Short mmCIF file of C-alpha atoms in Angstrom, two decimals:
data_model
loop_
_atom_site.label_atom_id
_atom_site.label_comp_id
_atom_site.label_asym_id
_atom_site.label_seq_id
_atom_site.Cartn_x
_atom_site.Cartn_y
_atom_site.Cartn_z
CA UNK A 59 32.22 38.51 7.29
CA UNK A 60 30.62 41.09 4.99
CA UNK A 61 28.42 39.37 2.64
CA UNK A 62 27.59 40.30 -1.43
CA UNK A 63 25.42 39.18 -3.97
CA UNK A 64 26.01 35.87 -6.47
CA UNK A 65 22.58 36.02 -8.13
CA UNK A 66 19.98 34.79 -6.00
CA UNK A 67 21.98 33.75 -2.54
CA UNK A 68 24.85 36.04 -0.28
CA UNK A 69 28.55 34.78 0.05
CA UNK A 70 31.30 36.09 1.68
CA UNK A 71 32.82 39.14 0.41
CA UNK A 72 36.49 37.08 -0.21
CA UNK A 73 36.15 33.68 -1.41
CA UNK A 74 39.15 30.43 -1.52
CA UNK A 75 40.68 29.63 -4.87
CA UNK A 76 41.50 25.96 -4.53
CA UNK A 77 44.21 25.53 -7.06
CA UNK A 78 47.47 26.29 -5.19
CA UNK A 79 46.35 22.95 -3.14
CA UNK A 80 46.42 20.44 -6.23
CA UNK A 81 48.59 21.62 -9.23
CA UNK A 82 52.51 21.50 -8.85
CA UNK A 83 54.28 22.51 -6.12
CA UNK A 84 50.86 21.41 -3.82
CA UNK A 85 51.01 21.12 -0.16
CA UNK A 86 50.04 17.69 0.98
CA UNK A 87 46.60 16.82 1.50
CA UNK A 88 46.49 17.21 5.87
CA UNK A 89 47.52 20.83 5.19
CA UNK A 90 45.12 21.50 2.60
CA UNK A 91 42.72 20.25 4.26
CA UNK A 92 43.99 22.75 7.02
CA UNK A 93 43.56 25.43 4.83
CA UNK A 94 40.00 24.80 3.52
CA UNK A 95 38.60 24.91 7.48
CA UNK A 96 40.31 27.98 8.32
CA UNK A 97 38.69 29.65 5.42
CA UNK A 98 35.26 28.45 6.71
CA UNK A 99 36.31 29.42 10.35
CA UNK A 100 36.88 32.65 9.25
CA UNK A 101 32.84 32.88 7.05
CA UNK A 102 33.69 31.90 3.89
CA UNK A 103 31.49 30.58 1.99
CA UNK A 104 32.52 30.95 -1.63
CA UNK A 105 35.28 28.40 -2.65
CA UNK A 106 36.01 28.13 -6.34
CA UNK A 107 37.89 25.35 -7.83
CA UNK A 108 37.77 23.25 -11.25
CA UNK A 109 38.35 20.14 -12.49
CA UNK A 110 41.03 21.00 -14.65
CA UNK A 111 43.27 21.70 -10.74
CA UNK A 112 44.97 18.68 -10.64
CA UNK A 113 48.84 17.91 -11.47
CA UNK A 114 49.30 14.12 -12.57
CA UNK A 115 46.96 12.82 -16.05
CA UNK A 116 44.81 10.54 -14.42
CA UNK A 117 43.54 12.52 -11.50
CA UNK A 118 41.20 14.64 -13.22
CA UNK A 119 39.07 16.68 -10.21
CA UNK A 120 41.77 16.33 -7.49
CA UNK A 121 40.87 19.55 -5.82
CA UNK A 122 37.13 18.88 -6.52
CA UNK A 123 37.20 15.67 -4.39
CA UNK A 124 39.73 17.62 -2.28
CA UNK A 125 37.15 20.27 -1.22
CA UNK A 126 34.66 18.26 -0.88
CA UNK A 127 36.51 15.34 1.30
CA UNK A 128 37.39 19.36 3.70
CA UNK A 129 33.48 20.10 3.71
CA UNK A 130 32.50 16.79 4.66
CA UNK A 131 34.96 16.54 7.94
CA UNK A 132 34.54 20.30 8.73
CA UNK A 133 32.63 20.16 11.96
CA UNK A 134 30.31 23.19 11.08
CA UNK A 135 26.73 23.72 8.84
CA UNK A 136 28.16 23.85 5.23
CA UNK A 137 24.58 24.44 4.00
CA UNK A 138 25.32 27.90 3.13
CA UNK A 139 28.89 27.27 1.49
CA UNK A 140 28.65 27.61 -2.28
CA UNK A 141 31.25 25.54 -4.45
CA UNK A 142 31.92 27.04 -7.76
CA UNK A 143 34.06 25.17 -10.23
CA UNK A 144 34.59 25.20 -13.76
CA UNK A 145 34.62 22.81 -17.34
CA UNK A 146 36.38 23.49 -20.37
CA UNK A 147 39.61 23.62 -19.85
CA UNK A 148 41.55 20.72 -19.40
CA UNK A 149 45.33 19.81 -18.24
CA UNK A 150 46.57 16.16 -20.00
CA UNK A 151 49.34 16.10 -17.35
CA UNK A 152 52.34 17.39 -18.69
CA UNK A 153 51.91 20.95 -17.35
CA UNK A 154 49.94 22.07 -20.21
CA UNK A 155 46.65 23.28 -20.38
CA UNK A 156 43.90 22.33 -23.40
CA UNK A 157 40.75 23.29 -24.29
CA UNK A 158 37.26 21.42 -24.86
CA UNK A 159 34.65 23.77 -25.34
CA UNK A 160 31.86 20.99 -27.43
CA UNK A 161 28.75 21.22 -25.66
CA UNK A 162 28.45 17.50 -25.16
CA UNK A 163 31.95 17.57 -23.29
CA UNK A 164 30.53 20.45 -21.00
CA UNK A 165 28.07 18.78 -20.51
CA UNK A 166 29.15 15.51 -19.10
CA UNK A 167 32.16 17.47 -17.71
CA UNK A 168 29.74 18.98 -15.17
CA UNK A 169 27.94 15.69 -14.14
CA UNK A 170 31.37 14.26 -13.06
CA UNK A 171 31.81 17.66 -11.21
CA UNK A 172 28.83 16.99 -9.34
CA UNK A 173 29.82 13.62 -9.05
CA UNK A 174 32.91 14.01 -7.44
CA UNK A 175 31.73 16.98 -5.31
CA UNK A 176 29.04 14.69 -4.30
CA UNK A 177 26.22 17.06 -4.77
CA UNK A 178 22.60 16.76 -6.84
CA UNK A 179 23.12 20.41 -7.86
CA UNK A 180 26.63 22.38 -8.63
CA UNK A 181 25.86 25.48 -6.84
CA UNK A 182 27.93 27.52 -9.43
CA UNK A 183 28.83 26.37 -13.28
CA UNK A 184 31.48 28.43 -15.06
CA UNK A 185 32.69 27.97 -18.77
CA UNK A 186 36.35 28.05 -17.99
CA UNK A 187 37.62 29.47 -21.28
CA UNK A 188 37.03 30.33 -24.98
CA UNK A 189 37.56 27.37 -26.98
CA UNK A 190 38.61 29.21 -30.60
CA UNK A 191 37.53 25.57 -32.75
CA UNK A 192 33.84 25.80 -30.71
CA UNK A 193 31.54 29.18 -31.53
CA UNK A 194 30.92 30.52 -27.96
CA UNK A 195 27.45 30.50 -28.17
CA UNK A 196 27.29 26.59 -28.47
CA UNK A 197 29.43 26.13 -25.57
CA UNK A 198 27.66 28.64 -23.21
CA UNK A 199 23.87 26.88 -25.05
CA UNK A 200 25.38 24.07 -23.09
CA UNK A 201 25.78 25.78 -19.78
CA UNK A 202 22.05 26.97 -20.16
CA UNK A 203 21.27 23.67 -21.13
CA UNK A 204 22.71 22.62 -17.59
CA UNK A 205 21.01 24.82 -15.77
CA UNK A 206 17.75 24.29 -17.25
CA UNK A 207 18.22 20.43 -16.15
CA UNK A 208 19.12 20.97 -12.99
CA UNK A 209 22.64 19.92 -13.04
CA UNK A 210 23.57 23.54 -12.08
CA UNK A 211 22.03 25.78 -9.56
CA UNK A 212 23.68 29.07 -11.19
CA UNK A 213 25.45 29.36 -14.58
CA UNK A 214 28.72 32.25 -15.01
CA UNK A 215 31.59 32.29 -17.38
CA UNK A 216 35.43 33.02 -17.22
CA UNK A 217 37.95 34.36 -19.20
CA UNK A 218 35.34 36.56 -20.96
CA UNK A 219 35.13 40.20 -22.98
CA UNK A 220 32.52 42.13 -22.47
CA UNK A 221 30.75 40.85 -26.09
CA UNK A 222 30.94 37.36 -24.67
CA UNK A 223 29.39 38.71 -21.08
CA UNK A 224 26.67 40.28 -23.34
CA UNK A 225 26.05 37.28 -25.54
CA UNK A 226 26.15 34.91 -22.57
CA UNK A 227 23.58 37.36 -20.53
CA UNK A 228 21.12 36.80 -24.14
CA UNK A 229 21.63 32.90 -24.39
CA UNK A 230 20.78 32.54 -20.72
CA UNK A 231 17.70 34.52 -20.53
CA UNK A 232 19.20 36.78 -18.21
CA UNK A 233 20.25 34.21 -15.68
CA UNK A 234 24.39 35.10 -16.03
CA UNK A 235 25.55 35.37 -12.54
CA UNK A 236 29.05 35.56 -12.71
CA UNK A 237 32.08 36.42 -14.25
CA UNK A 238 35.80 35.26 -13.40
CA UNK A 239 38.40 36.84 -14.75
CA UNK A 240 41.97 37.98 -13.93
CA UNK A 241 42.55 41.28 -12.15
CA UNK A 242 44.70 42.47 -10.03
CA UNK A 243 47.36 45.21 -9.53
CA UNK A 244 49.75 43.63 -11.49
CA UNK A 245 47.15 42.73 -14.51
CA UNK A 246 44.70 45.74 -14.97
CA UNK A 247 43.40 44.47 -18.38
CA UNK A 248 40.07 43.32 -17.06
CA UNK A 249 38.86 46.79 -15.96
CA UNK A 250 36.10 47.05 -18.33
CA UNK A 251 34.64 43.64 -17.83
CA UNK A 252 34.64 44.26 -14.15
CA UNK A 253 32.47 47.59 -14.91
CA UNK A 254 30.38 46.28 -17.22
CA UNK A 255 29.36 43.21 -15.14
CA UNK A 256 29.21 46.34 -12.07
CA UNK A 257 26.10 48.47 -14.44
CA UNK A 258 24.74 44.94 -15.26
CA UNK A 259 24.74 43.66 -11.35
CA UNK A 260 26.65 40.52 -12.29
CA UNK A 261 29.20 39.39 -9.68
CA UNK A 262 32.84 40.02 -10.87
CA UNK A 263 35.37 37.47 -9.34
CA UNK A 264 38.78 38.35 -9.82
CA UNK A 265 41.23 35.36 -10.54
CA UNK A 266 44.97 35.88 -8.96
CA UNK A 267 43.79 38.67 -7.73
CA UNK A 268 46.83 38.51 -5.87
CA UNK A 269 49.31 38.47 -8.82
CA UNK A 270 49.38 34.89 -9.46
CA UNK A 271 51.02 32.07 -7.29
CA UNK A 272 54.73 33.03 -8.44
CA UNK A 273 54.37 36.64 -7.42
CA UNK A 274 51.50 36.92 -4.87
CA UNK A 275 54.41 37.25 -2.11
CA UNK A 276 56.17 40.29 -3.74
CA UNK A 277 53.44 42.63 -4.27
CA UNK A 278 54.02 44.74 -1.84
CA UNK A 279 57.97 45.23 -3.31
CA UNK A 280 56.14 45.14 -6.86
CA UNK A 281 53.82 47.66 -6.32
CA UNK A 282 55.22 50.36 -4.09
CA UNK A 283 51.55 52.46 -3.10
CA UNK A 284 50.08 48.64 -1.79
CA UNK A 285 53.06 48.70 0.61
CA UNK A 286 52.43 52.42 2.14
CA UNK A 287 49.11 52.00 2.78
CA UNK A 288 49.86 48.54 4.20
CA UNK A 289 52.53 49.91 6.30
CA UNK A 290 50.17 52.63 7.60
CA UNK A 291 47.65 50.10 8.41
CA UNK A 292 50.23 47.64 9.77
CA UNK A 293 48.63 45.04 7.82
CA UNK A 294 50.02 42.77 4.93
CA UNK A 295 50.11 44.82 1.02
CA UNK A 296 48.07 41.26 -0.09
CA UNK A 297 45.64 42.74 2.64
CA UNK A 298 45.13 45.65 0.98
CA UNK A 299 45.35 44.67 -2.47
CA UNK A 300 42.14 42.98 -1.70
CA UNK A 301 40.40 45.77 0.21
CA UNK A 302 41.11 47.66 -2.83
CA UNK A 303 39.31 44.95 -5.25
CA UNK A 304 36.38 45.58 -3.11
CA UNK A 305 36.34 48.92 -3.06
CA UNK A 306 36.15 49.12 -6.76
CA UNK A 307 32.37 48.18 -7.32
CA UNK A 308 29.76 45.83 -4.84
CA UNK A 309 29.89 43.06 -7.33
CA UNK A 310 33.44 42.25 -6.80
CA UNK A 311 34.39 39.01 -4.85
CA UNK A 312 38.32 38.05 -4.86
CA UNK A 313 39.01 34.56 -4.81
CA UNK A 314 42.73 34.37 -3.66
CA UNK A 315 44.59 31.10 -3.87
CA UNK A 316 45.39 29.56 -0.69
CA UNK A 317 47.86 26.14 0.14
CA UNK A 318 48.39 27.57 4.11
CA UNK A 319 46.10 28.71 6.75
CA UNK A 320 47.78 31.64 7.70
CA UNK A 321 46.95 33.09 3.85
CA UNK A 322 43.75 32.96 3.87
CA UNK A 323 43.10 33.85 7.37
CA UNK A 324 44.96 37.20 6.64
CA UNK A 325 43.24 37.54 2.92
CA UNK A 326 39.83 37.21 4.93
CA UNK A 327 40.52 40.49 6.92
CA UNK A 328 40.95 42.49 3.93
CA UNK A 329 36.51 42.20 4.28
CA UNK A 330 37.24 44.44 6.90
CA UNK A 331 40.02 46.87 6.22
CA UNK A 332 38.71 50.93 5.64
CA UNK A 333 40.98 52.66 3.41
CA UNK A 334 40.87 56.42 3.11
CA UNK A 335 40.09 57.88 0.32
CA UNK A 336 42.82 59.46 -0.49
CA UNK A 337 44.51 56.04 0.01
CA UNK A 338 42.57 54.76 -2.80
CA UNK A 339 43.26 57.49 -4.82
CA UNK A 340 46.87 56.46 -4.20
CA UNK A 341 45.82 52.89 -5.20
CA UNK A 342 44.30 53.99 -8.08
CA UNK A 343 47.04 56.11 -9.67
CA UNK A 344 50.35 54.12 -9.06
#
């Protein structure tokens, strides 16, 4: 598996979103569990997931405990697998989604993280969103806060413009390693925060970088040029999607969402995929 840079350690080049395994519509918990060990069969050793990934109110941290409970009985050295997940964001259980950006929630939000992923450390912190009633620089003060306790190994944000990458970069003394945010073919919008955190060196992990759970499947019929170069490749246009994500700058890690085996095991070979480029030219210009 080719390997890039998440501030001071390598991961794999594709990581595992976890979500698709505990919000609606989740696969039950043998298959997910399925899912996760293929994905570390295969080298990966990013998995990002957050404890607002859970369906019912109540079960705050499902996919947490879930990745952790699929680490635990994998039968391989997990010492090298980093688990990213996120606070801020929450989801009371009525399919909604809320914010709580206050830097006390944060703060205790991430010691129930760790607490549920049973580690001393979270090996990656990430502000999930913006919360408009908090000023940003109090809620990322408490991510530095974090790390500066020990509570977090490495501190990144999501859902960010490139003002809040630069402010976040200044509040954490230069210790920003990551930022998440949505990008893919179908949702281009995130362009500029992907170069910016490429000049800065800051790892870039695109969300649904896929399309999203609902379309993921049709990309290929959605986006014509993924499904010529996939058909001259003979490989799947989610396959290439990805390859193309990589292509665009060395700090770029997707993080597709996975709920079988089979998806991430093909998502995994995108690490590996050359495209032309004149195929990315095509890429590029549909």
């Amino acid at each position: 598996m080719q390997q890039r840079t998440l501030g001071d350690t390598q991961v794999s080049a594709i990581g595992l979103g976890g979500m698709p395994m505990s919000i609606e519509g989740r696969p039950d918990e043998e298959r997910s569990i399925r899912t996760i060990h293929a994905a570390l069969d295969a080298g990966v050793t990013l998995i990002d997931t957050a404890d607002a990934y859970h369906r019912d109110a109540g079960e705050v941290g499902h996919n947490e405990s879930l990745i952790a409970k699929a680490l635990q009985s994998w039968g391989g050295d997990t010492s090298a697998v980093v688990v990213a997940t996120k606070g801020g964001h929450l989801r009371p259980g009525d399919g909604s989604w809320t914010l709580n950006g206050r830097p006390e929630y944060l703060k205790q939000a991430a010691k129930e993280s760790a607490r549920r992923l049973g580690v001393d450390a979270i090996g990656l912190y990430q502000f999930h969103r913006p919360d408009p009633d908090v000023p940003y620089a109090e809620s990322v003060g408490a991510i530095r806060d974090l790390l500066d306790e020990g509570v977090i190994v490495r501190a990144g944000i999501s859902n960010a413009n490139v003002e809040q990458i630069d402010l976040s970069q200044e509040i954490l003394g230069g210790r920003l390693v990551s930022v998440q945010n949505q990008f893919s073919p179908k949702f281009l919008s995130s362009r500029g925060e992907l170069e910016h955190c490429a000049d800065l060196g800051i790892a870039f992990l695109p969300w649904s970088p896929l399309g999203g759970i609902s379309d993921a499947s049709e990309l290929g019929s959605n986006h014509s040029a993924f499904a010529e170069v996939a058909k001259a490749h003979d490989v799947s246009p989610q396959q290439v999607a990805l390859a193309w994500e990589l292509s665009l700058a060395d700090v770029v890690i997707p993080i597709p969402g996975a709920s079988r085996p089979t998806s991430i095991e093909d998502s995994v070979k995108a690490a590996e995929l050359e495209l032309t480029d004149d195929e990315l030219a095509a890429l590029d210009g549909r």
